[in-house]
Coordinates of C-alpha atoms and ligand atoms in Angstrom, one line a residue:
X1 CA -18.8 -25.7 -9.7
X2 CA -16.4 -23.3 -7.8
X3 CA -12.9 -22.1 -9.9
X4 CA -11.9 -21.5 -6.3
X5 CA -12.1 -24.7 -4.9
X6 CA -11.4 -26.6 -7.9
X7 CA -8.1 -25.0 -8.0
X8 CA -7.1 -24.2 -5.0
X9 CA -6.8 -25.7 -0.9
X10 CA -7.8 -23.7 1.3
X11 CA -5.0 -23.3 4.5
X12 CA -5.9 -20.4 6.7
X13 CA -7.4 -16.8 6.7
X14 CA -4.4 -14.0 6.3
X15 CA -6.9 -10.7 6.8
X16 CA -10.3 -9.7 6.2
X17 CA -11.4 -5.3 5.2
X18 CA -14.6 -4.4 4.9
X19 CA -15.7 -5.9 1.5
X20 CA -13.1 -8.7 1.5
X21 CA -11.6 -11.4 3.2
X22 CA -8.4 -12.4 2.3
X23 CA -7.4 -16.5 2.4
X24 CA -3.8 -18.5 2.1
X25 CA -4.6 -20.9 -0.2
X26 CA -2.5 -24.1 -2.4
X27 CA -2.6 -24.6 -6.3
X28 CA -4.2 -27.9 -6.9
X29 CA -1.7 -28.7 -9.3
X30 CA 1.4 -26.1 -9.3
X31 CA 1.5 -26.5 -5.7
X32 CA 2.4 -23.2 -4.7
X33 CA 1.0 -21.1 -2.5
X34 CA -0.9 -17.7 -3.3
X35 CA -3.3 -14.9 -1.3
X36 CA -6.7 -14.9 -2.5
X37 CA -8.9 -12.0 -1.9
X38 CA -12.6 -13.1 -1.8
X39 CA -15.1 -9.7 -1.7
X40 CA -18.9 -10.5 -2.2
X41 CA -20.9 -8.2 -4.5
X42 CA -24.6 -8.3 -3.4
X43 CA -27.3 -7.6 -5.5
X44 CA -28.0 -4.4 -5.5
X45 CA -24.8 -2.8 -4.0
X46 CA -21.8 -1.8 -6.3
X47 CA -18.7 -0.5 -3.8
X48 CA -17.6 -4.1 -3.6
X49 CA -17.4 -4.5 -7.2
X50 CA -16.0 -0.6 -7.7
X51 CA -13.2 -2.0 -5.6
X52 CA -12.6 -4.6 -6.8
X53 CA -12.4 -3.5 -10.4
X54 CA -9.9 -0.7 -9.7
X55 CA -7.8 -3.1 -8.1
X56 CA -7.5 -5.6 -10.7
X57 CA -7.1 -3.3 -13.4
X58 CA -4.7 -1.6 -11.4
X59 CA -2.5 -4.6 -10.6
X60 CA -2.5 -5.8 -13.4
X61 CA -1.0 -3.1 -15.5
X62 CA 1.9 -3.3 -12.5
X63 CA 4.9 -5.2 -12.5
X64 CA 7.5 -4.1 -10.4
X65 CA 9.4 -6.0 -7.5
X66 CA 7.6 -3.7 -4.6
X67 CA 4.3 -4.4 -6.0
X68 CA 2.2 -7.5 -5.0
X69 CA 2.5 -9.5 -8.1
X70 CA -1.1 -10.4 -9.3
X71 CA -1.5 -13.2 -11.0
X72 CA -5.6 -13.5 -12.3
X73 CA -9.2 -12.5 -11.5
X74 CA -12.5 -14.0 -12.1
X75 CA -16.2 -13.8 -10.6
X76 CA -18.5 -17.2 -9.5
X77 CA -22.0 -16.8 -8.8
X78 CA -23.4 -16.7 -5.2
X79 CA -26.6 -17.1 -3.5
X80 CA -26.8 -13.2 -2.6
X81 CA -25.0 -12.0 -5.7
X82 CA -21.6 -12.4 -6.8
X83 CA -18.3 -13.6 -5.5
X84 CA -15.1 -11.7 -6.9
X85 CA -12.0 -13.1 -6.8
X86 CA -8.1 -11.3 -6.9
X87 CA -5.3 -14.1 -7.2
X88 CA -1.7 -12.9 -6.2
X89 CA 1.6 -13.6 -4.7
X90 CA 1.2 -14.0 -1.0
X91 CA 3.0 -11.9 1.4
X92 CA 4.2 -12.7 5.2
X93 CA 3.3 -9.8 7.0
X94 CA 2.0 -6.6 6.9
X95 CA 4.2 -3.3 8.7
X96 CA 1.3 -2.3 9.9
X97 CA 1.1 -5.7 11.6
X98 CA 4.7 -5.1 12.7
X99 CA 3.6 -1.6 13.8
X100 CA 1.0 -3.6 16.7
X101 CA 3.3 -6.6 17.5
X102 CA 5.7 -3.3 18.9
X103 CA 8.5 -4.1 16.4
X104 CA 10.7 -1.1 16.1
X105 CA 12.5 0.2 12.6
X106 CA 15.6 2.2 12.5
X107 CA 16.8 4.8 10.5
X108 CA 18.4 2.3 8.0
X109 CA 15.5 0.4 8.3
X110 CA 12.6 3.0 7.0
X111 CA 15.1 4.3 4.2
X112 CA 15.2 0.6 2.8
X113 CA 11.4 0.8 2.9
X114 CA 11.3 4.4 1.4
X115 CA 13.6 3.5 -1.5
X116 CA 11.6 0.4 -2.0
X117 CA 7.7 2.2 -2.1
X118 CA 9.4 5.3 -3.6
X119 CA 10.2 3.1 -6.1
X120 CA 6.7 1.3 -6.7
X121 CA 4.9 4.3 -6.8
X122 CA 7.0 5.8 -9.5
X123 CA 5.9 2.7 -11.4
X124 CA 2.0 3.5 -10.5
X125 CA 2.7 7.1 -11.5
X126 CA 4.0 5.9 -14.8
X127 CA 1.1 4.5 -15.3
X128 CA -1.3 7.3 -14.8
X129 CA -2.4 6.6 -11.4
X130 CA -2.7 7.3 -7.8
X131 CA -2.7 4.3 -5.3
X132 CA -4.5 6.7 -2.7
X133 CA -4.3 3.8 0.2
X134 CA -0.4 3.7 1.1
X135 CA -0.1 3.0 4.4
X136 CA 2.0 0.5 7.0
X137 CA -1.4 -1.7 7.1
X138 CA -0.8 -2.2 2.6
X139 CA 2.7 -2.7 2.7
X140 CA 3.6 -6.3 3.3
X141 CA 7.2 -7.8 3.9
X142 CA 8.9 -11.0 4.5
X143 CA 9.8 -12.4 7.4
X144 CA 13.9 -11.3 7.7
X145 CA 12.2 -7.5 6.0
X146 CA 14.4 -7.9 3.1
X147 CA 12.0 -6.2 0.6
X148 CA 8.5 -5.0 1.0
X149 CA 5.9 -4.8 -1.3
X150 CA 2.5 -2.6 -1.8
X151 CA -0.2 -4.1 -2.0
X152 CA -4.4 -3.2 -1.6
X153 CA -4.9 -1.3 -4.9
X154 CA -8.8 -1.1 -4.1
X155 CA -8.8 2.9 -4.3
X156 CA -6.3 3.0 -7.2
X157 CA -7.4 6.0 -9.3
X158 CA -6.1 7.5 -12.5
X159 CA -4.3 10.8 -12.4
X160 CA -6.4 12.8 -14.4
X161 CA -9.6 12.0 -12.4
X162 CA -11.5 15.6 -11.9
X163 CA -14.6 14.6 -9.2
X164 CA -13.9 13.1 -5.6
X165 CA -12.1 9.7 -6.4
X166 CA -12.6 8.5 -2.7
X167 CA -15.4 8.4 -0.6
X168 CA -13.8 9.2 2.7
X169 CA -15.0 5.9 4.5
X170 CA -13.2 4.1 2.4
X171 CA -10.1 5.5 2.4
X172 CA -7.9 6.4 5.6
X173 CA -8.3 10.2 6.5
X174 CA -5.3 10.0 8.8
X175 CA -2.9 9.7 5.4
X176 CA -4.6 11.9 3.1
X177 CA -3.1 15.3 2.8
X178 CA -5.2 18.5 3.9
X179 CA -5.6 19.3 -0.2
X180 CA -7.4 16.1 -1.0
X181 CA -10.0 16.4 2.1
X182 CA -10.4 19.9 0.1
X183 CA -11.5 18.6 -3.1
X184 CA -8.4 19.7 -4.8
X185 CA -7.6 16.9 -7.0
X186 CA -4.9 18.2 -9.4
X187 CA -2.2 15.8 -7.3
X188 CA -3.6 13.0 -7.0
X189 CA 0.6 11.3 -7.1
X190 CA 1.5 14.0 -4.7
X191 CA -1.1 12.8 -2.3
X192 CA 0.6 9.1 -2.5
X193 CA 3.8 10.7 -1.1
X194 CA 1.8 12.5 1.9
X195 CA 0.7 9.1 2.7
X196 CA 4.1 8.0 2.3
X197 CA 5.3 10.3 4.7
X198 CA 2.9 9.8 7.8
X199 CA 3.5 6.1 7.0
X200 CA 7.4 6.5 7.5
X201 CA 6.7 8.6 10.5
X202 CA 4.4 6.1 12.2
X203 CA 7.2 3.8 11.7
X204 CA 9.6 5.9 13.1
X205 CA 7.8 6.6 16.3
X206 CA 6.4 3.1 16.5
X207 CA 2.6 3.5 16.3
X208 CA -0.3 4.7 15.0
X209 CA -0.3 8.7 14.6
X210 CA -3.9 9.6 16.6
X211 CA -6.1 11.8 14.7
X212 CA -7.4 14.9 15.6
X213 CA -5.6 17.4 18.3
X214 CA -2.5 19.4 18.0
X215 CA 0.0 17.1 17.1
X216 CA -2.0 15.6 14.4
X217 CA -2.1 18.9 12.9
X218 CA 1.4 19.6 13.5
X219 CA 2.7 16.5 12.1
X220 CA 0.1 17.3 8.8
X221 CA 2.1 20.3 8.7
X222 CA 5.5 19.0 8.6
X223 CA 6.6 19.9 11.9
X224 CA 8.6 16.6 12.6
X225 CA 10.2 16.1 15.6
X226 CA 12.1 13.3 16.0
X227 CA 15.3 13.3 17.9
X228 CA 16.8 9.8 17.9
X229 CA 16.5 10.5 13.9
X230 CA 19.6 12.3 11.6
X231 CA 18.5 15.4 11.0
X232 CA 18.7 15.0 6.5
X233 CA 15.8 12.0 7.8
X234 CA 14.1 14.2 9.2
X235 CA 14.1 16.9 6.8
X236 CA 13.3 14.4 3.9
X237 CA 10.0 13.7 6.2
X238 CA 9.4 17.2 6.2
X239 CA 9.3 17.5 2.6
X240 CA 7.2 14.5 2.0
X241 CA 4.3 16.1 4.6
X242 CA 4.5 19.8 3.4
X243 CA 1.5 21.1 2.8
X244 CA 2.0 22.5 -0.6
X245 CA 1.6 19.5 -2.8
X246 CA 3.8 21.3 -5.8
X247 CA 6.9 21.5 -2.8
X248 CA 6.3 18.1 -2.0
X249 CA 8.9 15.6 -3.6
X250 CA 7.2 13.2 -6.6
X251 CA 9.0 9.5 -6.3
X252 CA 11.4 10.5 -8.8
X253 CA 12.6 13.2 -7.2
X254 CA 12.6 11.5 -3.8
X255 CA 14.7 8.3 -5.6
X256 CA 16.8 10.9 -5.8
X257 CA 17.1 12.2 -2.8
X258 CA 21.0 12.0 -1.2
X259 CA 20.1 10.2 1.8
X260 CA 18.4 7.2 0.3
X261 CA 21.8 6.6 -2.4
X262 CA 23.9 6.7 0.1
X263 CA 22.0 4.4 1.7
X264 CA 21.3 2.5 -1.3
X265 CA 25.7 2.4 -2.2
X266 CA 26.3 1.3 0.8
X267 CA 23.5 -1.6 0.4
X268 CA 24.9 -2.3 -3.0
X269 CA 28.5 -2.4 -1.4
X270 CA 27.2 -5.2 1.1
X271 CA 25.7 -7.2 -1.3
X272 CA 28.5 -7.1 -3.8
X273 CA 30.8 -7.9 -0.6
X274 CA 29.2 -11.0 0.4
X275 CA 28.5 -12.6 -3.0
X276 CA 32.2 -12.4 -3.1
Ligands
ATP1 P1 -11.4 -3.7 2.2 O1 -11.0 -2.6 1.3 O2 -12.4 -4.7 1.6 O3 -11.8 -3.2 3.5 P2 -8.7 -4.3 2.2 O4 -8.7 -3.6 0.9 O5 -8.2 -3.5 3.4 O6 -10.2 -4.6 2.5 P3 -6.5 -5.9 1.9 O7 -5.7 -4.8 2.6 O8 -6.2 -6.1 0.5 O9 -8.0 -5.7 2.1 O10 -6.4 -7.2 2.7 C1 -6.8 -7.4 4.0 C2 -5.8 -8.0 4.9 O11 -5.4 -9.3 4.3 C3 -4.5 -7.2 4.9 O12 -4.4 -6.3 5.9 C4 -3.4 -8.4 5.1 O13 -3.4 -8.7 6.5 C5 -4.0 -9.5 4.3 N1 -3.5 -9.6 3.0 C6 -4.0 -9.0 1.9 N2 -3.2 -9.3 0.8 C7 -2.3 -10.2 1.2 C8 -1.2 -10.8 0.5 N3 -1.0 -10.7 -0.8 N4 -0.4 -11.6 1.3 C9 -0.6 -11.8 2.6 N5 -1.6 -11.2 3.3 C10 -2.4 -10.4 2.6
MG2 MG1 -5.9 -3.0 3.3
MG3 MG1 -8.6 -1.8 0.2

């Protein structure tokens, strides 16, 4: 007898990664609905399961309002091993989705969302870990972008952890600073903002930074260039993608960064102006 289907409908597929595949499903009796990731362990092989078990125990020392909100875990047995099972909140859309469907994001726009993740990974920091996968792809939204929300905590790591967390095929090369591709592991939180960075800048420029070549390595380097963008936006891109983790802002720091609470007064203004 399946937990899965017992408790819940099936209504479509949202996503699918290399381990997992990712379903919109209905509670059988609270009739809500919820994203359940599905990954298969088979017998034999363990990165499924590795995954899998740094993601759970990740989420589910995590509450925060920019953090997918998990709600259980449990394993079935299947014909060619084991079926693992992550329930949480389900999400609308990915940025990264955004990203492809050529939907562009203003200045005001990508300060919102650097607040917002800024904000989540402070949380994981807290916590003592790296979530070592940021990128426009793991950060979900509703549909009007009112909030976003990180999510895929497969690669979530603790701080402290001295050999390689990340087997390089798992993660995505593109957002992981030059340090980390170096073995130096001392920053694992610092590495979260690099991410952060190239994420924001992909944003900015409205898709996906190609690797490899010049301006790859420019970029990696913190040589932003990007005129439609205030030149304090810029500069805060800078610091997130400088190549010397220790200059690098921590979310802390960047929460208080000028640019994003003047941007979050005048949100608070709005708000406070049309509930009155
Ligand atoms: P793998 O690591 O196994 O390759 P993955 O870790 O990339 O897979 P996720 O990123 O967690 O898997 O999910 C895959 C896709 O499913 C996402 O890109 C997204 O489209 C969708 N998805 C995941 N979680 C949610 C959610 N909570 N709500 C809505 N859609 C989701
Ligand atoms: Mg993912
Ligand atoms: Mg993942």
């Amino acid at each position: 007898q399946s937990r899965y289907r017992a408790d819940f409908k099936e209504i479509s597929i949202l996503g699918q990664g290399n381990f997992s595949k990712v379903f919109r499903v209905r509670g059988r009796r609270d009739g809500c609905e919820y994203a359940v990731k599905r990954s298969l362990r088979e017998i034999g092989t363990d990165a499924a399961y590795m995954q899998w078990s740094k993601e759970v125990q990740a989420l589910a020392v995590c509450c925060h309002p920019n953090i997918v909100r998990y709600y259980a875990n449990w394993m079935e047995q299947h014909n060619q091993g084991e079926h693992l099972f992550i329930q949480m909140e389900r999400c609308d859309i990915s940025l990264g989705s955004k990203l492809t469907l050529g939907d562009s994001f203003r200045e005001g726009d990508l300060l919102k969302i650097l607040r917002q993740i800024a904000s989540a990974l402070q949380h994981v920091h807290e916590r003592g870990m790296a979530h070592l996968d940021v990128k426009p792809d793991n950060i979900y939204t509703d549909a009007n972008s009112e909030s976003v929300k990180l999510g895929d905590f497969g690669l979530a790591t603790p701080l402290n952890h001295q050999n390689m967390p990340l087997d390089f095929s798992e993660g995505d090369c593109r957002y992981l600073p030059q340090e980390l591709l170096n073995d130096k592991l001392d920053r694992l939180d610092k590495a979260d903002m690099f991410a952060l960075g190239i994420s924001i800048f992909e944003l900015a420029t409205g898709s996906t930074l190609p690797t490899g070549g010049d301006k790859y390595q420019d970029i990696r380097q913190g040589k932003v260039f990007l005129p439609t963008f205030s030149s304090s936006f810029q500069k805060l891109l800078k610091a997130l993608m400088h190549i010397d983790p220790a200059e690098r802002p921590s979310a802390s720091k960047l929460l208080a960064w000028p640019i994003l609470n003047a941007h979050k007064a005048a949100a608070n203004k709005e708000n406070s102006s049309a509930s009155s």
